[in-house]
CSV table of C-alpha atoms in Angstrom, one decimal:
chain,number,residue,atom,x,y,z
E,1,UNK,CA,-17.7,-20.9,33.0
E,2,UNK,CA,-17.0,-20.0,29.4
E,3,UNK,CA,-13.5,-20.5,28.0
E,4,UNK,CA,-12.4,-18.4,25.1
E,5,UNK,CA,-9.1,-19.1,23.3
E,6,UNK,CA,-7.4,-16.3,21.3
E,7,UNK,CA,-4.4,-16.7,19.1
E,8,UNK,CA,-2.6,-13.9,17.3
E,9,UNK,CA,0.3,-13.1,15.0
E,10,UNK,CA,1.9,-9.7,14.6
E,11,UNK,CA,4.6,-7.9,12.6
E,12,UNK,CA,5.5,-10.8,10.5
E,13,UNK,CA,6.8,-8.5,7.8
E,14,UNK,CA,6.6,-11.2,5.1
E,15,UNK,CA,9.0,-13.5,7.0
E,16,UNK,CA,7.2,-16.7,5.9
E,17,UNK,CA,9.9,-19.3,6.6
E,18,UNK,CA,7.8,-20.7,9.5
E,19,UNK,CA,4.4,-19.9,8.0
E,20,UNK,CA,3.6,-23.5,7.2
E,21,UNK,CA,4.1,-24.4,10.9
E,22,UNK,CA,2.1,-21.4,12.1
E,23,UNK,CA,-0.8,-22.2,9.7
E,24,UNK,CA,-0.9,-25.9,10.7
E,25,UNK,CA,-0.8,-25.0,14.4
E,26,UNK,CA,-3.6,-22.5,14.2
E,27,UNK,CA,-5.8,-24.8,12.2
E,28,UNK,CA,-5.2,-27.7,14.6
E,29,UNK,CA,-5.9,-25.7,17.7
E,30,UNK,CA,-9.1,-24.3,16.3
E,31,UNK,CA,-10.3,-27.9,15.5
E,32,UNK,CA,-9.4,-29.0,19.0
E,33,UNK,CA,-11.3,-26.1,20.7
E,34,UNK,CA,-14.3,-26.4,18.5
E,35,UNK,CA,-14.5,-30.2,19.2
E,36,UNK,CA,-14.5,-29.3,22.9
E,37,UNK,CA,-17.3,-26.8,22.4
E,38,UNK,CA,-15.0,-23.8,23.3
E,39,UNK,CA,-14.7,-20.5,21.4
E,40,UNK,CA,-11.6,-19.8,19.4
E,41,UNK,CA,-10.5,-16.6,17.6
E,42,UNK,CA,-7.5,-15.9,15.4
E,43,UNK,CA,-6.3,-12.4,14.8
E,44,UNK,CA,-3.4,-10.6,13.0
E,45,UNK,CA,-2.2,-7.3,14.2
E,46,UNK,CA,-0.8,-5.8,10.9
E,47,UNK,CA,2.5,-5.5,9.2
E,48,UNK,CA,1.9,-9.0,7.8
E,49,UNK,CA,3.3,-7.7,4.5
E,50,UNK,CA,6.6,-6.1,3.7
E,51,UNK,CA,7.5,-5.0,0.2
E,52,UNK,CA,11.1,-5.9,0.7
E,53,UNK,CA,9.9,-9.5,0.1
E,54,UNK,CA,9.6,-10.7,-3.5
E,55,UNK,CA,6.4,-12.7,-2.9
E,56,UNK,CA,4.8,-9.6,-1.4
E,57,UNK,CA,6.1,-7.2,-4.1
E,58,UNK,CA,4.9,-9.4,-6.9
E,59,UNK,CA,1.2,-8.7,-6.1
E,60,UNK,CA,1.5,-5.8,-3.7
E,61,UNK,CA,0.5,-8.1,-0.8
E,62,UNK,CA,-2.6,-9.6,-2.2
E,63,UNK,CA,-1.1,-13.1,-2.2
E,64,UNK,CA,0.0,-12.6,1.4
E,65,UNK,CA,-3.6,-11.8,2.4
E,66,UNK,CA,-4.8,-15.1,0.8
E,67,UNK,CA,-2.4,-16.9,3.2
E,68,UNK,CA,-4.3,-15.4,6.1
E,69,UNK,CA,-7.6,-16.5,4.6
E,70,UNK,CA,-6.4,-20.0,4.0
E,71,UNK,CA,-5.2,-20.3,7.6
E,72,UNK,CA,-8.7,-19.3,8.9
E,73,UNK,CA,-8.1,-15.9,10.5
E,74,UNK,CA,-11.2,-14.3,12.0
E,75,UNK,CA,-10.1,-10.6,11.9
E,76,UNK,CA,-7.1,-8.3,11.3
E,77,UNK,CA,-6.2,-4.7,11.7
E,78,UNK,CA,-3.7,-3.0,9.5
E,79,UNK,CA,-0.1,-1.9,10.2
E,80,UNK,CA,1.8,0.9,8.5
E,81,UNK,CA,3.3,-1.6,6.0
E,82,UNK,CA,-0.2,-2.2,4.7
E,83,UNK,CA,-1.4,1.4,5.2
E,84,UNK,CA,1.4,3.6,3.8
E,85,UNK,CA,3.6,1.5,1.6
E,86,UNK,CA,0.7,1.0,-0.9
E,87,UNK,CA,-1.4,3.3,-2.9
E,88,UNK,CA,-5.0,3.9,-1.8
E,89,UNK,CA,-6.3,1.6,-4.5
E,90,UNK,CA,-3.8,-1.1,-3.7
E,91,UNK,CA,-4.7,-1.1,0.0
E,92,UNK,CA,-8.4,-1.4,-0.8
E,93,UNK,CA,-7.6,-4.3,-3.2
E,94,UNK,CA,-5.9,-6.2,-0.4
E,95,UNK,CA,-9.2,-6.9,1.3
E,96,UNK,CA,-11.7,-7.0,-1.6
E,97,UNK,CA,-12.3,-10.7,-1.4
E,98,UNK,CA,-11.3,-11.8,2.1
E,99,UNK,CA,-13.3,-14.0,4.4
E,100,UNK,CA,-12.0,-12.4,7.6
E,101,UNK,CA,-13.0,-9.0,9.0
E,102,UNK,CA,-10.8,-5.9,8.9
E,103,UNK,CA,-11.3,-3.9,12.1
E,104,UNK,CA,-10.0,-0.4,12.0
E,105,UNK,CA,-11.5,2.7,13.7
E,106,UNK,CA,-9.1,5.5,12.8
E,107,UNK,CA,-8.7,5.4,9.0
E,108,UNK,CA,-11.4,7.1,7.0
E,109,UNK,CA,-12.1,8.4,3.5
E,110,UNK,CA,-11.5,12.1,3.0
E,111,UNK,CA,-15.2,12.7,3.6
E,112,UNK,CA,-15.0,11.0,7.1
E,113,UNK,CA,-16.9,7.8,5.9
E,114,UNK,CA,-15.7,4.4,6.7
E,115,UNK,CA,-13.8,2.5,4.0
E,116,UNK,CA,-16.0,-0.2,2.6
E,117,UNK,CA,-13.5,-2.9,3.4
E,118,UNK,CA,-13.1,-2.1,7.1
E,119,UNK,CA,-15.3,-1.7,10.2
E,120,UNK,CA,-14.6,0.2,13.4
E,121,UNK,CA,-15.6,-2.8,15.5
E,122,UNK,CA,-17.1,-6.2,15.4
E,123,UNK,CA,-19.2,-8.0,18.0
E,124,UNK,CA,-18.8,-11.8,18.0
E,125,UNK,CA,-21.2,-14.1,19.9
E,126,UNK,CA,-20.0,-17.4,21.4
E,127,UNK,CA,-22.3,-20.5,21.3
E,128,UNK,CA,-23.3,-19.7,24.9
E,129,UNK,CA,-24.2,-16.1,24.0
E,130,UNK,CA,-21.2,-14.3,25.4
E,131,UNK,CA,-20.6,-11.2,23.4
E,132,UNK,CA,-17.1,-10.2,22.5
E,133,UNK,CA,-16.5,-6.7,21.2
E,134,UNK,CA,-13.3,-6.3,19.1
E,135,UNK,CA,-12.0,-2.9,18.3
E,136,UNK,CA,-8.8,-1.9,16.4
E,137,UNK,CA,-6.6,1.0,15.3
E,138,UNK,CA,-3.3,1.6,13.5
E,139,UNK,CA,-0.5,4.1,14.0
E,140,UNK,CA,-1.4,7.5,12.6
E,141,UNK,CA,1.3,8.4,10.1
E,142,UNK,CA,-0.3,11.8,9.3
E,143,UNK,CA,2.3,13.0,6.7
E,144,UNK,CA,1.8,9.8,4.7
E,145,UNK,CA,-1.9,9.0,4.9
E,146,UNK,CA,-3.0,12.4,3.8
E,147,UNK,CA,-1.1,12.5,0.5
E,148,UNK,CA,-2.3,9.0,-0.2
E,149,UNK,CA,-5.9,10.1,-0.1
E,150,UNK,CA,-6.8,8.9,3.4
E,151,UNK,CA,-7.8,10.7,6.6
E,152,UNK,CA,-6.1,9.1,9.6
E,153,UNK,CA,-7.3,10.2,13.0
E,154,UNK,CA,-6.1,10.0,16.6
E,155,UNK,CA,-6.3,6.3,17.5
E,156,UNK,CA,-6.6,6.7,21.2
E,157,UNK,CA,-9.6,9.0,21.0
E,158,UNK,CA,-11.2,6.8,18.4
E,159,UNK,CA,-10.8,3.7,20.5
E,160,UNK,CA,-12.1,5.4,23.6
E,161,UNK,CA,-15.2,6.4,21.7
E,162,UNK,CA,-15.7,3.0,20.1
E,163,UNK,CA,-15.2,1.1,23.3
E,164,UNK,CA,-17.7,3.3,25.0
E,165,UNK,CA,-20.2,2.8,22.1
E,166,UNK,CA,-20.1,-1.0,22.4
E,167,UNK,CA,-19.7,-1.2,26.1
E,168,UNK,CA,-23.3,-2.0,27.0
E,169,UNK,CA,-23.7,-4.5,24.2
E,170,UNK,CA,-20.6,-6.6,25.1
E,171,UNK,CA,-19.4,-8.8,27.9
E,172,UNK,CA,-15.7,-8.7,26.9
E,173,UNK,CA,-13.8,-6.0,24.9
E,174,UNK,CA,-10.6,-6.9,23.0
E,175,UNK,CA,-8.4,-4.3,21.2
E,176,UNK,CA,-6.3,-5.1,18.1
E,177,UNK,CA,-3.6,-2.4,18.5
E,178,UNK,CA,-1.0,-1.5,15.9
E,179,UNK,CA,0.0,1.4,18.0
E,180,UNK,CA,3.0,0.3,20.2
E,181,UNK,CA,3.4,-0.5,23.9
E,182,UNK,CA,3.3,3.1,25.2
E,183,UNK,CA,0.0,3.7,23.5
E,184,UNK,CA,-1.4,0.4,24.7
E,185,UNK,CA,-0.6,1.5,28.3
E,186,UNK,CA,-2.5,4.7,27.7
E,187,UNK,CA,-5.5,2.7,26.3
E,188,UNK,CA,-5.5,0.5,29.4
E,189,UNK,CA,-5.5,3.5,31.7
E,190,UNK,CA,-8.2,5.4,29.9
E,191,UNK,CA,-10.7,2.8,28.8
E,192,UNK,CA,-12.2,1.2,31.8
E,193,UNK,CA,-14.1,-1.6,29.9
E,194,UNK,CA,-11.2,-2.8,27.9
E,195,UNK,CA,-10.0,-6.3,29.0
E,196,UNK,CA,-7.3,-7.5,26.5
E,197,UNK,CA,-5.0,-5.4,24.3
E,198,UNK,CA,-3.2,-7.4,21.7
E,199,UNK,CA,-0.3,-5.2,20.9
E,200,UNK,CA,2.2,-4.8,18.0
E,201,UNK,CA,4.1,-2.2,16.0
E,202,UNK,CA,7.0,-1.7,18.5
E,203,UNK,CA,7.9,-5.4,18.3
E,204,UNK,CA,7.8,-5.7,22.1
E,205,UNK,CA,7.9,-9.2,23.7
E,206,UNK,CA,5.7,-9.8,26.7
E,207,UNK,CA,6.0,-13.5,27.4
E,208,UNK,CA,3.2,-13.6,29.9
E,209,UNK,CA,1.7,-10.2,29.2
E,210,UNK,CA,1.6,-7.0,31.3
E,211,UNK,CA,-1.2,-6.0,33.6
E,212,UNK,CA,-2.1,-2.3,33.4
E,213,UNK,CA,-5.2,-1.3,35.4
E,214,UNK,CA,-7.9,-3.9,34.5
E,215,UNK,CA,-6.4,-4.8,31.1
E,216,UNK,CA,-3.9,-7.4,30.1
E,217,UNK,CA,-1.4,-6.3,27.4
E,218,UNK,CA,0.3,-8.7,25.1
E,219,UNK,CA,3.3,-8.4,22.7
E,220,UNK,CA,4.6,-11.1,20.3
E,221,UNK,CA,7.9,-9.6,18.9
E,222,UNK,CA,8.3,-9.7,15.2
E,223,UNK,CA,9.0,-11.7,12.0
E,224,UNK,CA,6.8,-14.7,13.0
E,225,UNK,CA,9.0,-15.8,15.9
E,226,UNK,CA,6.0,-16.2,18.2
E,227,UNK,CA,2.3,-16.9,18.1
E,228,UNK,CA,0.4,-15.2,20.9
E,229,UNK,CA,-2.1,-17.3,22.9
E,230,UNK,CA,-4.5,-15.8,25.4
E,231,UNK,CA,-7.2,-17.5,27.4
E,232,UNK,CA,-10.2,-15.8,29.0
E,233,UNK,CA,-12.4,-17.5,31.6
E,234,UNK,CA,-15.7,-15.7,31.8
E,235,UNK,CA,-18.5,-16.3,34.3
E,236,UNK,CA,-21.9,-15.8,32.8
E,237,UNK,CA,-23.4,-16.1,36.3
E,238,UNK,CA,-21.3,-13.3,37.7
E,239,UNK,CA,-21.0,-11.4,34.5
E,240,UNK,CA,-17.3,-10.9,34.7
E,241,UNK,CA,-13.9,-12.3,33.7
E,242,UNK,CA,-12.7,-14.7,36.4
E,243,UNK,CA,-9.3,-15.2,34.8
E,244,UNK,CA,-7.2,-14.0,31.9
E,245,UNK,CA,-3.7,-15.0,31.0
E,246,UNK,CA,-1.4,-15.0,28.0
E,247,UNK,CA,1.8,-16.7,26.7
E,248,UNK,CA,4.0,-16.9,23.6
E,249,UNK,CA,4.5,-20.0,21.6
E,250,UNK,CA,7.8,-20.1,19.8
E,251,UNK,CA,7.3,-21.1,16.2
E,252,UNK,CA,10.7,-22.7,15.8
E,253,UNK,CA,9.7,-25.2,18.4
E,254,UNK,CA,6.5,-26.3,16.6
E,255,UNK,CA,6.5,-29.7,14.9
E,256,UNK,CA,8.0,-29.8,11.4
E,257,UNK,CA,5.5,-29.7,8.6
E,258,UNK,CA,6.3,-31.9,5.6
E,259,UNK,CA,7.3,-29.9,2.6
E,260,UNK,CA,7.6,-26.6,4.6
E,261,UNK,CA,11.0,-25.7,3.1
E,262,UNK,CA,9.8,-26.4,-0.5
E,263,UNK,CA,6.7,-24.3,0.2
E,264,UNK,CA,8.7,-21.4,1.4
E,265,UNK,CA,11.1,-21.6,-1.6
E,266,UNK,CA,8.2,-21.9,-4.0
E,267,UNK,CA,6.8,-18.6,-2.7
E,268,UNK,CA,10.1,-16.9,-3.2
E,269,UNK,CA,10.6,-18.3,-6.7
E,270,UNK,CA,7.1,-17.4,-7.7
E,271,UNK,CA,7.7,-13.8,-6.7
E,272,UNK,CA,11.0,-13.7,-8.6
E,273,UNK,CA,9.3,-15.1,-11.7
E,274,UNK,CA,6.5,-12.6,-11.6
E,275,UNK,CA,9.0,-9.7,-11.3
E,276,UNK,CA,11.2,-10.9,-14.1
E,277,UNK,CA,9.7,-8.4,-16.5
E,278,UNK,CA,12.0,-6.0,-18.4
E,279,UNK,CA,11.6,-2.4,-17.3
E,280,UNK,CA,14.3,-0.7,-19.4
E,281,UNK,CA,17.5,-1.6,-21.3
E,282,UNK,CA,20.7,0.0,-19.9
E,283,UNK,CA,23.3,0.9,-22.4
E,284,UNK,CA,26.2,0.6,-19.9
E,285,UNK,CA,27.2,-0.9,-16.5
E,286,UNK,CA,26.8,1.3,-13.5
E,287,UNK,CA,29.1,0.4,-10.5
E,288,UNK,CA,28.2,0.8,-6.9
E,289,UNK,CA,30.3,2.0,-4.0
E,290,UNK,CA,29.3,2.3,-0.3
E,291,UNK,CA,32.2,4.6,0.7
E,292,UNK,CA,32.5,6.8,-2.5
E,293,UNK,CA,30.6,8.4,-5.2
E,294,UNK,CA,29.7,6.1,-8.1
E,295,UNK,CA,28.2,6.0,-11.6
E,296,UNK,CA,25.1,4.3,-10.1
E,297,UNK,CA,24.7,7.0,-7.4
E,298,UNK,CA,25.0,9.8,-9.9
E,299,UNK,CA,22.5,8.2,-12.2
E,300,UNK,CA,20.1,7.7,-9.3
E,301,UNK,CA,20.6,11.3,-8.1
E,302,UNK,CA,19.5,12.5,-11.6
E,303,UNK,CA,16.5,10.2,-11.4
E,304,UNK,CA,15.6,11.6,-7.9
E,305,UNK,CA,15.9,15.2,-8.9
E,306,UNK,CA,14.0,14.7,-12.1
E,307,UNK,CA,11.2,13.0,-10.2
E,308,UNK,CA,11.0,15.5,-7.4
E,309,UNK,CA,11.7,18.6,-9.6
E,310,UNK,CA,14.3,19.5,-7.1
E,311,UNK,CA,17.4,21.7,-7.3
E,312,UNK,CA,19.7,19.3,-5.5
E,313,UNK,CA,19.8,16.0,-3.5
E,314,UNK,CA,21.6,14.1,-0.8
E,315,UNK,CA,21.3,10.5,0.3
E,316,UNK,CA,23.4,7.6,1.5
E,317,UNK,CA,25.5,5.3,-0.7
E,318,UNK,CA,24.5,2.2,1.3
E,319,UNK,CA,21.0,2.1,-0.3
E,320,UNK,CA,22.3,0.3,-3.3
E,321,UNK,CA,22.7,-3.5,-2.7
E,322,UNK,CA,23.6,-4.4,-6.3
E,323,UNK,CA,25.1,-2.6,-9.3
E,324,UNK,CA,23.0,-1.7,-12.4
E,325,UNK,CA,23.9,-4.2,-15.1
E,326,UNK,CA,24.3,-3.5,-18.8
E,327,UNK,CA,21.4,-4.8,-20.9
E,328,UNK,CA,17.8,-5.7,-20.0
E,329,UNK,CA,16.9,-4.6,-16.4
E,330,UNK,CA,13.9,-6.2,-14.8
E,331,UNK,CA,11.6,-5.3,-11.9
E,332,UNK,CA,13.4,-8.1,-10.0
E,333,UNK,CA,16.8,-6.5,-10.7
E,334,UNK,CA,15.6,-3.2,-9.3
E,335,UNK,CA,14.0,-4.8,-6.3
E,336,UNK,CA,17.3,-6.6,-5.5
E,337,UNK,CA,19.1,-3.3,-5.9
E,338,UNK,CA,16.7,-1.2,-3.8
E,339,UNK,CA,14.5,-3.4,-1.6
E,340,UNK,CA,13.7,-0.7,0.9
E,341,UNK,CA,10.2,0.5,1.5
E,342,UNK,CA,11.5,4.1,1.4
E,343,UNK,CA,10.0,7.1,-0.3
E,344,UNK,CA,11.6,10.3,-1.6
E,345,UNK,CA,10.9,13.5,0.3
E,346,UNK,CA,11.1,17.0,-1.1
E,347,UNK,CA,12.0,19.7,1.4
E,348,UNK,CA,11.9,23.5,0.9
E,349,UNK,CA,15.0,24.9,2.7
E,350,UNK,CA,16.6,28.2,3.1
E,351,UNK,CA,20.2,28.6,2.0
E,352,UNK,CA,21.2,28.7,5.7
E,353,UNK,CA,19.4,25.5,6.5
E,354,UNK,CA,20.8,23.6,3.5
E,355,UNK,CA,24.3,24.8,4.4
E,356,UNK,CA,23.9,23.6,7.9
E,357,UNK,CA,22.8,20.2,6.7
E,358,UNK,CA,25.7,19.9,4.3
E,359,UNK,CA,28.2,20.9,7.0
E,360,UNK,CA,26.7,18.3,9.3
E,361,UNK,CA,27.2,15.7,6.6
E,362,UNK,CA,30.9,16.6,6.3
E,363,UNK,CA,31.3,16.4,10.1
E,364,UNK,CA,29.5,13.1,10.6
E,365,UNK,CA,30.3,11.2,7.4
E,366,UNK,CA,33.2,9.2,8.8
E,367,UNK,CA,31.0,7.8,11.5
E,368,UNK,CA,27.8,7.5,9.5
E,369,UNK,CA,29.4,5.8,6.5
E,370,UNK,CA,30.2,2.7,8.7
E,371,UNK,CA,27.0,2.6,10.6
E,372,UNK,CA,25.1,-0.6,10.6
E,373,UNK,CA,21.4,0.4,10.4
E,374,UNK,CA,18.2,-1.5,11.1
E,375,UNK,CA,14.9,0.2,10.8
E,376,UNK,CA,13.5,3.4,9.2
E,377,UNK,CA,12.7,1.3,6.2
E,378,UNK,CA,16.4,0.7,5.5
E,379,UNK,CA,17.0,-2.9,4.3
E,380,UNK,CA,20.8,-2.6,3.6
E,381,UNK,CA,23.8,-3.5,5.6
E,382,UNK,CA,25.6,-0.2,6.4
E,383,UNK,CA,24.4,3.4,5.8
E,384,UNK,CA,27.4,4.2,3.6
E,385,UNK,CA,28.8,7.6,2.7
E,386,UNK,CA,26.3,10.5,2.5
E,387,UNK,CA,26.5,11.8,-1.0
E,388,UNK,CA,25.6,15.3,-2.1
E,389,UNK,CA,24.6,16.3,-5.7
E,390,UNK,CA,24.4,19.8,-7.2
E,391,UNK,CA,25.1,21.3,-3.8
E,392,UNK,CA,28.2,22.0,-1.8
E,393,UNK,CA,29.8,24.3,0.7
E,394,UNK,CA,33.1,26.0,-0.3
E,395,UNK,CA,34.9,28.5,2.0
E,396,UNK,CA,31.7,28.7,4.1
E,397,UNK,CA,29.6,29.7,1.0
E,398,UNK,CA,26.7,27.6,-0.3
E,399,UNK,CA,26.7,26.7,-4.0
E,400,UNK,CA,23.7,25.1,-5.7
E,401,UNK,CA,24.2,24.0,-9.4
E,402,UNK,CA,27.4,26.1,-9.4
E,403,UNK,CA,25.7,29.3,-8.2
E,404,UNK,CA,26.3,31.0,-4.9
E,405,UNK,CA,23.2,31.1,-2.7
E,406,UNK,CA,22.4,33.5,0.1
E,407,UNK,CA,21.1,32.5,3.5
E,408,UNK,CA,17.6,33.5,2.7
E,409,UNK,CA,17.4,31.8,-0.7
E,410,UNK,CA,14.6,29.2,-1.2
E,411,UNK,CA,15.9,25.9,-2.4
E,412,UNK,CA,14.1,22.6,-3.3
E,413,UNK,CA,16.0,19.7,-1.9
E,414,UNK,CA,15.2,16.0,-2.3
E,415,UNK,CA,16.4,13.3,0.0
E,416,UNK,CA,15.1,10.0,1.5
E,417,UNK,CA,12.2,10.0,4.0
E,418,UNK,CA,14.3,8.1,6.5
E,419,UNK,CA,16.4,11.2,7.0
E,420,UNK,CA,13.4,13.3,8.0
E,421,UNK,CA,12.3,11.2,11.1
E,422,UNK,CA,14.7,13.0,13.5
E,423,UNK,CA,17.5,10.4,13.9
E,424,UNK,CA,20.1,12.0,11.6
E,425,UNK,CA,18.7,15.5,11.0
E,426,UNK,CA,16.4,16.5,13.9
E,427,UNK,CA,16.0,19.9,12.2
E,428,UNK,CA,14.3,18.4,9.2
E,429,UNK,CA,11.2,17.3,11.2
E,430,UNK,CA,9.8,20.8,11.4
E,431,UNK,CA,10.6,22.0,7.9
E,432,UNK,CA,8.1,22.3,5.1
E,433,UNK,CA,8.3,19.0,3.2
E,434,UNK,CA,6.3,16.7,0.9
E,435,UNK,CA,6.6,12.9,0.9
E,436,UNK,CA,6.5,11.8,-2.7
E,437,UNK,CA,4.0,8.9,-2.6
E,438,UNK,CA,3.3,6.1,-3.4
E,439,UNK,CA,6.5,5.4,-5.4
E,440,UNK,CA,9.5,3.8,-3.7
E,441,UNK,CA,13.1,4.5,-4.7
E,442,UNK,CA,13.1,1.5,-7.1
E,443,UNK,CA,10.0,2.9,-8.8
E,444,UNK,CA,11.7,6.3,-9.3
E,445,UNK,CA,14.7,4.6,-10.9
E,446,UNK,CA,12.4,2.5,-13.1
E,447,UNK,CA,10.6,5.6,-14.3
E,448,UNK,CA,13.8,7.5,-15.0
E,449,UNK,CA,15.5,4.5,-16.6
E,450,UNK,CA,12.7,4.0,-19.0
E,451,UNK,CA,12.7,7.7,-19.8
E,452,UNK,CA,16.5,7.7,-20.3
E,453,UNK,CA,17.1,4.4,-22.1
E,454,UNK,CA,13.8,3.1,-23.3
E,455,UNK,CA,13.2,-0.6,-23.7
């Protein structure tokens, strides 16, 4: 009987407060298993980085990836925070010099070739010649990957094809899935030779897994709260898995590692130091308000419309977490102000469509302005008042830049991508739109600030 030990992390999102404990635990467990002559694998399921974090932002995640290397990971797949919050060049740079494998079947170059830094699968062989096929895929954000220069394809079809391709060459098939629980259930139901699906993306917690058909599904929450641990007992004589089980290990309950607090603070301080570079020099102070218009919001609106070449804009006041100070403004200052991994989105609307959106804002603003929001890339506290610039409805007539617009007029509107996902404005999902990538909101403000003020 061969025993295979599998550890995993997922959706850490640069929450590195317990990283020292996680690293120490994984390295210790690997030593123990290897001394006992048993196979051990360590995987990460993506969204290890999050650009809301200073340490991550300072090198666009490259230093985070070094942490995985130092801990001894065997393989990873990517999440959307690696895939769509970085330019194509920055994503490739993440994995240029890593010791671990990147397993990813559904992200291709535009000509359908495999990125040089990733493989659709890997087959690992234990000391007693058990062959373990590992496949992986990430969530297909089609509207983002295309403009970034990638070709993302249907992950379920890709995994079905890959699992079939390696089926006769492997004894065990494991999937690294950054797809979410619903997709994992579909995989289990449609891929008969898949044995273990290590899941992520939807931050689900499955303390002892979930059996679907022949496969065991796992889920380890988010932010490094858990380490997943799965054990497979495989009978070489019978050519089958005799037992497979999983559990979650709570990182807060792991033994204290000497210097762990200093290590975490050092990462934060290093990131702050790297970002303390002047971007522009503001000639005045710009205040922020969450429930009203402000000098800062108006300045940002001009930056947004200039960047998008749009006629008008709307966005929420709660995106600003600090004011814009007078004097030298650094990349760190802008990151503190706008930490969100949010992009601008340009939408072509008719006059009737824009008028309906603005009327909806007027109707919902009292409720929306107080809403505490988590997710959609938003890293603030409350949504704040929805602000409109260069567009308004007066006496049931639409005005853009002071000019009355008819219902069939074509208008270029810029807003934040978080408002196009269907939660606030379901009607925006089907409109013609362009996500303005790869720059985040803070980058847009930096570009305009330099243009407006200079250094």
